[in-house]
PDB file of C-alpha atoms in Angstrom:
ATOM      1  CA  MET A  13      14.729 -36.102 -15.301  1.00  0.00           C
ATOM      2  CA  THR A  14      14.255 -36.114 -11.531  1.00  0.00           C
ATOM      3  CA  GLY A  15      12.523 -32.980 -10.238  1.00  0.00           C
ATOM      4  CA  ALA A  16      13.263 -30.915  -7.162  1.00  0.00           C
ATOM      5  CA  PHE A  17      10.430 -32.537  -5.197  1.00  0.00           C
ATOM      6  CA  GLU A  18      11.723 -36.058  -5.813  1.00  0.00           C
ATOM      7  CA  LYS A  19      15.317 -35.010  -5.066  1.00  0.00           C
ATOM      8  CA  ALA A  20      14.221 -33.466  -1.769  1.00  0.00           C
ATOM      9  CA  LEU A  21      12.326 -36.624  -0.784  1.00  0.00           C
ATOM     10  CA  GLU A  22      15.337 -38.772  -1.656  1.00  0.00           C
ATOM     11  CA  TRP A  23      17.646 -36.573   0.443  1.00  0.00           C
ATOM     12  CA  ILE A  24      15.271 -36.612   3.437  1.00  0.00           C
ATOM     13  CA  LYS A  25      14.921 -40.404   3.242  1.00  0.00           C
ATOM     14  CA  GLY A  26      18.698 -40.768   3.144  1.00  0.00           C
ATOM     15  CA  GLU A  27      19.137 -38.551   6.199  1.00  0.00           C
ATOM     16  CA  VAL A  28      16.467 -40.464   8.135  1.00  0.00           C
ATOM     17  CA  ASP A  29      18.029 -43.804   7.157  1.00  0.00           C
ATOM     18  CA  ASN A  30      21.375 -42.510   8.452  1.00  0.00           C
ATOM     19  CA  GLY A  31      19.799 -41.921  11.852  1.00  0.00           C
ATOM     20  CA  LYS A  32      19.902 -38.125  11.785  1.00  0.00           C
ATOM     21  CA  PRO A  33      17.550 -36.398  14.289  1.00  0.00           C
ATOM     22  CA  LEU A  34      14.513 -34.806  12.634  1.00  0.00           C
ATOM     23  CA  SER A  35      15.426 -31.394  14.063  1.00  0.00           C
ATOM     24  CA  THR A  36      18.882 -31.634  12.469  1.00  0.00           C
ATOM     25  CA  ILE A  37      17.387 -32.654   9.123  1.00  0.00           C
ATOM     26  CA  MET A  38      15.092 -29.618   9.172  1.00  0.00           C
ATOM     27  CA  LEU A  39      17.961 -27.245   9.993  1.00  0.00           C
ATOM     28  CA  THR A  40      20.341 -28.666   7.376  1.00  0.00           C
ATOM     29  CA  MET A  41      17.824 -28.911   4.522  1.00  0.00           C
ATOM     30  CA  PRO A  42      19.629 -27.843   1.305  1.00  0.00           C
ATOM     31  CA  THR A  43      17.997 -26.106  -1.668  1.00  0.00           C
ATOM     32  CA  PHE A  44      16.688 -28.191  -4.559  1.00  0.00           C
ATOM     33  CA  ARG A  45      15.756 -26.617  -7.897  1.00  0.00           C
ATOM     34  CA  ASP A  46      14.280 -27.709 -11.179  1.00  0.00           C
ATOM     35  CA  ASN A  47      12.621 -25.922 -14.097  1.00  0.00           C
ATOM     36  CA  GLU A  48       9.657 -24.951 -11.951  1.00  0.00           C
ATOM     37  CA  LEU A  49      10.172 -25.431  -8.206  1.00  0.00           C
ATOM     38  CA  VAL A  50      12.604 -24.253  -5.561  1.00  0.00           C
ATOM     39  CA  ILE A  51      12.446 -26.366  -2.382  1.00  0.00           C
ATOM     40  CA  ASN A  52      14.377 -25.463   0.761  1.00  0.00           C
ATOM     41  CA  LYS A  53      12.023 -26.082   3.678  1.00  0.00           C
ATOM     42  CA  ILE A  54      10.548 -29.000   5.634  1.00  0.00           C
ATOM     43  CA  TYR A  55       7.310 -27.858   7.257  1.00  0.00           C
ATOM     44  CA  SER A  56       6.430 -31.143   8.939  1.00  0.00           C
ATOM     45  CA  PHE A  57       7.417 -34.812   8.964  1.00  0.00           C
ATOM     46  CA  ASN A  58       4.082 -36.425   9.795  1.00  0.00           C
ATOM     47  CA  PRO A  59       2.774 -35.993   7.234  1.00  0.00           C
ATOM     48  CA  LEU A  60       5.824 -34.895   5.246  1.00  0.00           C
ATOM     49  CA  ILE A  61       5.196 -31.399   3.863  1.00  0.00           C
ATOM     50  CA  ILE A  62       8.002 -29.652   1.996  1.00  0.00           C
ATOM     51  CA  GLY A  63       8.204 -26.409   0.037  1.00  0.00           C
ATOM     52  CA  TYR A  64       9.823 -22.999  -0.115  1.00  0.00           C
ATOM     53  CA  SER A  65      10.452 -20.374   2.543  1.00  0.00           C
ATOM     54  CA  GLY A  66      11.956 -16.930   2.093  1.00  0.00           C
ATOM     55  CA  PRO A  67      11.436 -13.502   3.684  1.00  0.00           C
ATOM     56  CA  GLU A  68      11.149 -11.901   0.253  1.00  0.00           C
ATOM     57  CA  LEU A  69       7.736 -13.522  -0.302  1.00  0.00           C
ATOM     58  CA  ASN A  70       5.901 -11.564   2.430  1.00  0.00           C
ATOM     59  CA  ILE A  71       2.581 -13.261   1.592  1.00  0.00           C
ATOM     60  CA  GLU A  72      -0.471 -11.294   2.713  1.00  0.00           C
ATOM     61  CA  LEU A  73      -2.719 -13.806   4.476  1.00  0.00           C
ATOM     62  CA  ASP A  74      -5.883 -11.775   3.945  1.00  0.00           C
ATOM     63  CA  SER A  75      -9.341 -12.752   2.699  1.00  0.00           C
ATOM     64  CA  LYS A  76      -8.198 -12.588  -0.938  1.00  0.00           C
ATOM     65  CA  MET A  77      -5.368 -15.021  -0.260  1.00  0.00           C
ATOM     66  CA  ILE A  78      -7.707 -17.357   1.626  1.00  0.00           C
ATOM     67  CA  LEU A  79     -10.060 -17.350  -1.384  1.00  0.00           C
ATOM     68  CA  LYS A  80      -7.158 -18.021  -3.748  1.00  0.00           C
ATOM     69  CA  VAL A  81      -5.862 -20.951  -1.676  1.00  0.00           C
ATOM     70  CA  ASN A  82      -9.426 -22.240  -1.313  1.00  0.00           C
ATOM     71  CA  TRP A  83      -9.858 -22.142  -5.097  1.00  0.00           C
ATOM     72  CA  ILE A  84      -6.659 -24.169  -5.551  1.00  0.00           C
ATOM     73  CA  ALA A  85      -7.695 -26.661  -2.862  1.00  0.00           C
ATOM     74  CA  LYS A  86     -11.242 -27.107  -4.200  1.00  0.00           C
ATOM     75  CA  ASN A  87      -9.843 -27.970  -7.616  1.00  0.00           C
ATOM     76  CA  PHE A  88      -8.156 -30.971  -5.992  1.00  0.00           C
ATOM     77  CA  GLY A  89     -11.189 -31.904  -3.885  1.00  0.00           C
ATOM     78  CA  MET A  90      -9.549 -30.539  -0.726  1.00  0.00           C
ATOM     79  CA  ASN A  91     -10.592 -28.107   1.992  1.00  0.00           C
ATOM     80  CA  VAL A  92      -9.010 -25.042   3.566  1.00  0.00           C
ATOM     81  CA  VAL A  93      -8.811 -24.099   7.235  1.00  0.00           C
ATOM     82  CA  PHE A  94      -7.543 -20.675   8.297  1.00  0.00           C
ATOM     83  CA  SER A  95      -5.797 -21.078  11.639  1.00  0.00           C
ATOM     84  CA  PRO A  96      -4.045 -17.732  12.229  1.00  0.00           C
ATOM     85  CA  PRO A  97      -1.451 -16.979  11.230  1.00  0.00           C
ATOM     86  CA  ASP A  98      -1.403 -19.836   8.677  1.00  0.00           C
ATOM     87  CA  ILE A  99      -3.665 -21.291   5.977  1.00  0.00           C
ATOM     88  CA  HIS A 100      -3.890 -25.088   6.035  1.00  0.00           C
ATOM     89  CA  ILE A 101      -4.986 -27.354   3.176  1.00  0.00           C
ATOM     90  CA  LEU A 102      -6.644 -30.623   4.201  1.00  0.00           C
ATOM     91  CA  ARG A 103      -7.541 -33.819   2.360  1.00  0.00           C
ATOM     92  CA  GLY A 104     -10.286 -35.042   4.633  1.00  0.00           C
ATOM     93  CA  ASN A 105      -8.722 -34.581   8.066  1.00  0.00           C
ATOM     94  CA  GLU A 106      -5.141 -35.007   6.847  1.00  0.00           C
ATOM     95  CA  PRO A 107      -2.955 -31.889   6.407  1.00  0.00           C
ATOM     96  CA  VAL A 108      -1.475 -31.846   2.904  1.00  0.00           C
ATOM     97  CA  GLY A 109      -0.428 -28.210   2.482  1.00  0.00           C
ATOM     98  CA  VAL A 110       0.286 -24.965   4.285  1.00  0.00           C
ATOM     99  CA  VAL A 111       0.663 -21.300   3.342  1.00  0.00           C
ATOM    100  CA  LYS A 112       2.560 -19.006   5.692  1.00  0.00           C
ATOM    101  CA  ARG A 113       3.624 -15.389   5.477  1.00  0.00           C
ATOM    102  CA  ASP A 114       7.124 -16.356   4.357  1.00  0.00           C
ATOM    103  CA  GLY A 115       6.465 -19.549   2.411  1.00  0.00           C
ATOM    104  CA  PHE A 116       4.300 -22.482   1.415  1.00  0.00           C
ATOM    105  CA  GLY A 117       4.537 -26.250   1.228  1.00  0.00           C
ATOM    106  CA  ALA A 118       2.667 -29.396   0.220  1.00  0.00           C
ATOM    107  CA  SER A 119       2.885 -33.163   0.466  1.00  0.00           C
ATOM    108  CA  ASP A 120       2.213 -33.564  -3.260  1.00  0.00           C
ATOM    109  CA  PRO A 121       4.350 -32.162  -6.117  1.00  0.00           C
ATOM    110  CA  ILE A 122       1.333 -31.179  -8.234  1.00  0.00           C
ATOM    111  CA  LEU A 123      -0.298 -29.273  -5.376  1.00  0.00           C
ATOM    112  CA  LEU A 124       3.027 -27.601  -4.588  1.00  0.00           C
ATOM    113  CA  SER A 125       3.387 -26.603  -8.244  1.00  0.00           C
ATOM    114  CA  GLU A 126      -0.050 -24.986  -8.148  1.00  0.00           C
ATOM    115  CA  LEU A 127       0.767 -23.072  -4.965  1.00  0.00           C
ATOM    116  CA  ASN A 128       4.005 -21.952  -6.564  1.00  0.00           C
ATOM    117  CA  ARG A 129       2.269 -20.894  -9.776  1.00  0.00           C
ATOM    118  CA  HIS A 130      -0.467 -18.875  -8.076  1.00  0.00           C
ATOM    119  CA  ILE A 131       1.336 -17.647  -4.955  1.00  0.00           C
ATOM    120  CA  GLY A 132       5.093 -17.980  -5.217  1.00  0.00           C
ATOM    121  CA  ARG A 133       5.916 -17.618  -8.927  1.00  0.00           C
ATOM    122  CA  LEU A 134       9.427 -18.707  -8.020  1.00  0.00           C
ATOM    123  CA  SER A 135      10.226 -19.846 -11.551  1.00  0.00           C
ATOM    124  CA  ASN A 136       9.958 -16.226 -12.715  1.00  0.00           C
ATOM    125  CA  GLN A 137      11.794 -14.930  -9.667  1.00  0.00           C
ATOM    126  CA  TYR A 138      14.851 -17.064 -10.364  1.00  0.00           C
ATOM    127  CA  GLY A 139      14.682 -16.579 -14.122  1.00  0.00           C
ATOM    128  CA  VAL A 140      14.524 -20.295 -14.857  1.00  0.00           C
ATOM    129  CA  LYS A 141      13.698 -21.350 -18.400  1.00  0.00           C
ATOM    130  CA  ILE A 142      10.791 -23.788 -18.545  1.00  0.00           C
ATOM    131  CA  GLU A 143      10.879 -26.341 -21.341  1.00  0.00           C
ATOM    132  CA  VAL A 144       7.759 -26.433 -23.501  1.00  0.00           C
ATOM    133  CA  LYS A 145       7.502 -30.220 -23.326  1.00  0.00           C
ATOM    134  CA  ASP A 146       7.690 -30.273 -19.528  1.00  0.00           C
ATOM    135  CA  SER A 147       5.205 -27.424 -19.390  1.00  0.00           C
ATOM    136  CA  TRP A 148       2.660 -29.316 -21.490  1.00  0.00           C
ATOM    137  CA  ILE A 149       3.094 -32.513 -19.454  1.00  0.00           C
ATOM    138  CA  LYS A 150       2.655 -30.614 -16.194  1.00  0.00           C
ATOM    139  CA  SER A 151      -0.427 -28.844 -17.530  1.00  0.00           C
ATOM    140  CA  ALA A 152      -1.961 -32.162 -18.547  1.00  0.00           C
ATOM    141  CA  LYS A 153      -1.342 -33.607 -15.078  1.00  0.00           C
ATOM    142  CA  ILE A 154      -2.877 -30.570 -13.399  1.00  0.00           C
ATOM    143  CA  LEU A 155      -5.949 -30.651 -15.644  1.00  0.00           C
ATOM    144  CA  SER A 156      -6.462 -34.354 -14.996  1.00  0.00           C
ATOM    145  CA  MET A 157      -6.390 -33.775 -11.218  1.00  0.00           C
ATOM    146  CA  HIS A 158      -8.470 -30.604 -11.105  1.00  0.00           C
ATOM    147  CA  ARG A 159     -12.050 -31.241 -10.069  1.00  0.00           C
ATOM    148  CA  GLN A 160     -13.033 -27.814 -11.432  1.00  0.00           C
ATOM    149  CA  SER A 161     -11.414 -28.570 -14.802  1.00  0.00           C
ATOM    150  CA  ARG A 162     -13.248 -31.883 -15.052  1.00  0.00           C
ATOM    151  CA  ARG A 163     -16.498 -30.123 -14.176  1.00  0.00           C
ATOM    152  CA  ILE A 164     -15.925 -27.517 -16.904  1.00  0.00           C
ATOM    153  CA  LEU A 165     -15.283 -30.246 -19.491  1.00  0.00           C
ATOM    154  CA  LEU A 166     -18.401 -32.171 -18.464  1.00  0.00           C
ATOM    155  CA  VAL A 167     -20.583 -29.059 -18.511  1.00  0.00           C
ATOM    156  CA  ALA A 168     -19.200 -28.057 -21.911  1.00  0.00           C
ATOM    157  CA  LEU A 169     -19.897 -31.549 -23.233  1.00  0.00           C
ATOM    158  CA  PHE A 170     -23.383 -32.202 -21.860  1.00  0.00           C
ATOM    159  CA  ILE A 171     -24.863 -28.705 -21.634  1.00  0.00           C
ATOM    160  CA  ILE A 172     -23.344 -26.997 -24.681  1.00  0.00           C
ATOM    161  CA  ILE A 173     -21.770 -29.371 -27.211  1.00  0.00           C
ATOM    162  CA  LEU A 174     -24.229 -32.288 -27.259  1.00  0.00           C
ATOM    163  CA  PRO A 175     -27.466 -30.248 -27.521  1.00  0.00           C
ATOM    164  CA  THR A 176     -25.959 -27.913 -30.114  1.00  0.00           C
ATOM    165  CA  SER A 177     -24.569 -30.820 -32.158  1.00  0.00           C
ATOM    166  CA  LEU A 178     -27.898 -32.642 -32.035  1.00  0.00           C
ATOM    167  CA  VAL A 179     -29.902 -29.630 -33.194  1.00  0.00           C
ATOM    168  CA  LEU A 180     -27.306 -28.807 -35.868  1.00  0.00           C
ATOM    169  CA  SER A 181     -27.455 -32.365 -37.181  1.00  0.00           C
ATOM    170  CA  ILE A 182     -31.250 -32.227 -37.367  1.00  0.00           C
ATOM    171  CA  SER A 183     -31.210 -28.822 -39.084  1.00  0.00           C
ATOM    172  CA  LEU A 184     -28.828 -30.104 -41.763  1.00  0.00           C
ATOM    173  CA  THR A 185     -30.382 -33.546 -42.245  1.00  0.00           C
ATOM    174  CA  TYR A 186     -34.077 -32.833 -41.711  1.00  0.00           C
ATOM    175  CA  PRO A 187     -34.438 -29.036 -41.963  1.00  0.00           C
ATOM    176  CA  TYR A 188     -38.208 -29.275 -42.495  1.00  0.00           C
ATOM    177  CA  ILE A 189     -38.625 -30.507 -38.891  1.00  0.00           C
ATOM    178  CA  LEU A 190     -37.327 -27.148 -37.649  1.00  0.00           C
ATOM    179  CA  GLY A 191     -39.266 -25.077 -40.133  1.00  0.00           C
ATOM    180  CA  GLY A 192     -36.787 -25.143 -43.007  1.00  0.00           C
ATOM    181  CA  GLY A 193     -34.734 -22.347 -44.558  1.00  0.00           C
ATOM    182  CA  LEU A 194     -33.122 -19.708 -42.355  1.00  0.00           C
ATOM    183  CA  ILE A 195     -35.161 -20.790 -39.334  1.00  0.00           C
ATOM    184  CA  ALA A 196     -33.585 -24.252 -39.377  1.00  0.00           C
ATOM    185  CA  LEU A 197     -30.102 -22.718 -39.668  1.00  0.00           C
ATOM    186  CA  SER A 198     -30.655 -20.158 -36.928  1.00  0.00           C
ATOM    187  CA  ILE A 199     -31.978 -22.592 -34.296  1.00  0.00           C
ATOM    188  CA  PRO A 200     -28.552 -24.265 -33.642  1.00  0.00           C
ATOM    189  CA  ILE A 201     -27.062 -20.807 -33.056  1.00  0.00           C
ATOM    190  CA  ILE A 202     -29.834 -19.953 -30.609  1.00  0.00           C
ATOM    191  CA  VAL A 203     -29.370 -23.280 -28.790  1.00  0.00           C
ATOM    192  CA  PHE A 204     -25.626 -22.655 -28.534  1.00  0.00           C
ATOM    193  CA  LEU A 205     -26.147 -19.168 -27.089  1.00  0.00           C
ATOM    194  CA  VAL A 206     -28.788 -20.323 -24.600  1.00  0.00           C
ATOM    195  CA  THR A 207     -26.723 -23.286 -23.362  1.00  0.00           C
ATOM    196  CA  SER A 208     -23.601 -21.111 -23.089  1.00  0.00           C
ATOM    197  CA  ILE A 209     -25.486 -18.581 -20.959  1.00  0.00           C
ATOM    198  CA  ALA A 210     -26.852 -21.417 -18.797  1.00  0.00           C
ATOM    199  CA  ALA A 211     -23.337 -22.792 -18.268  1.00  0.00           C
ATOM    200  CA  TYR A 212     -22.024 -19.323 -17.398  1.00  0.00           C
ATOM    201  CA  LEU A 213     -24.789 -18.748 -14.840  1.00  0.00           C
ATOM    202  CA  TYR A 214     -24.122 -22.181 -13.328  1.00  0.00           C
ATOM    203  CA  PHE A 215     -20.411 -21.511 -12.792  1.00  0.00           C
ATOM    204  CA  ARG A 216     -21.077 -18.011 -11.467  1.00  0.00           C
ATOM    205  CA  ARG A 217     -23.508 -19.486  -8.932  1.00  0.00           C
ATOM    206  CA  GLU A 218     -20.971 -22.150  -7.878  1.00  0.00           C
ATOM    207  CA  THR A 219     -18.278 -19.493  -7.422  1.00  0.00           C
ATOM    208  CA  SER A 220     -20.602 -17.308  -5.340  1.00  0.00           C
ATOM    209  CA  ILE A 221     -21.523 -20.225  -3.063  1.00  0.00           C
ATOM    210  CA  SER A 222     -17.853 -21.074  -2.555  1.00  0.00           C
ATOM    211  CA  ARG A 223     -17.037 -17.488  -1.571  1.00  0.00           C
ATOM    212  CA  ILE A 224     -19.963 -17.297   0.853  1.00  0.00           C
ATOM    213  CA  LYS A 225     -18.775 -20.476   2.596  1.00  0.00           C
ATOM    214  CA  ILE A 226     -15.275 -19.077   3.029  1.00  0.00           C
ATOM    215  CA  GLN A 227     -16.526 -15.749   4.361  1.00  0.00           C
ATOM    216  CA  ASP A 228     -18.748 -17.565   6.859  1.00  0.00           C
TER     217      ASP A 228
END
C-alpha cells in the first residue's frame, strides 16, 4: 500500500511535469493521509522537504525541543542547527528536515515519521488505527537506520553478552578454574552486573556530552 509520503511525492511530480509554477504547487498542496502520517505542506523544493503544518501544534521551540530534535537527528547520523525561529536538520551541509512553531517536515519518510512520533503525534490526533504489521515493519526500518540503536546493540553484544557468556560457559564446563562450587556460579552474575553498570555509565556519558554540545 502506497503511503502518504509517496502519494505526496507522486502528486508534486505530476504538477511539476504539467508545468505548474512552484508557488502554485505550494499553495494548492492537498492533504495526504495514511495509517501514520498526515502531509499537507511543502517546505522547500530544493531539496524537497514535505510534512505537516497546522496552528493547533503550537510547538515550543525551546531548549528542550532542540535537545529532542537533536536526539532524533543524531540517531540518523545528522546534525541540528537552530536558526531562529526554526530548527533545521542537516545531513552534512544538506538540509533534510525542519521544525517550525506550526509544523515540521523532512525529505525522508522515516525521518518524518520520527518527527511525527516524537513531536507531532498526528496519528493519535486524528484517531487513525495503526495496523500491527505495518507498525512492526516501520519499527524495524527505524531501528536499522538509528545510529544510537546500532550502538546499543553493539555495546550489549560486546560489553555485556559476550563476556558474561564466556564466563558462564567456563563456570559450567570447568568450574574448578573459577574456584568451584558457589564461587564459580556467582562469578558470571558479578560479571553481568559489572558490565551492565559499565554500559550504563558509557551511555550516560555520551548523553551528557551531546547535551553540552547543544547548549554551547
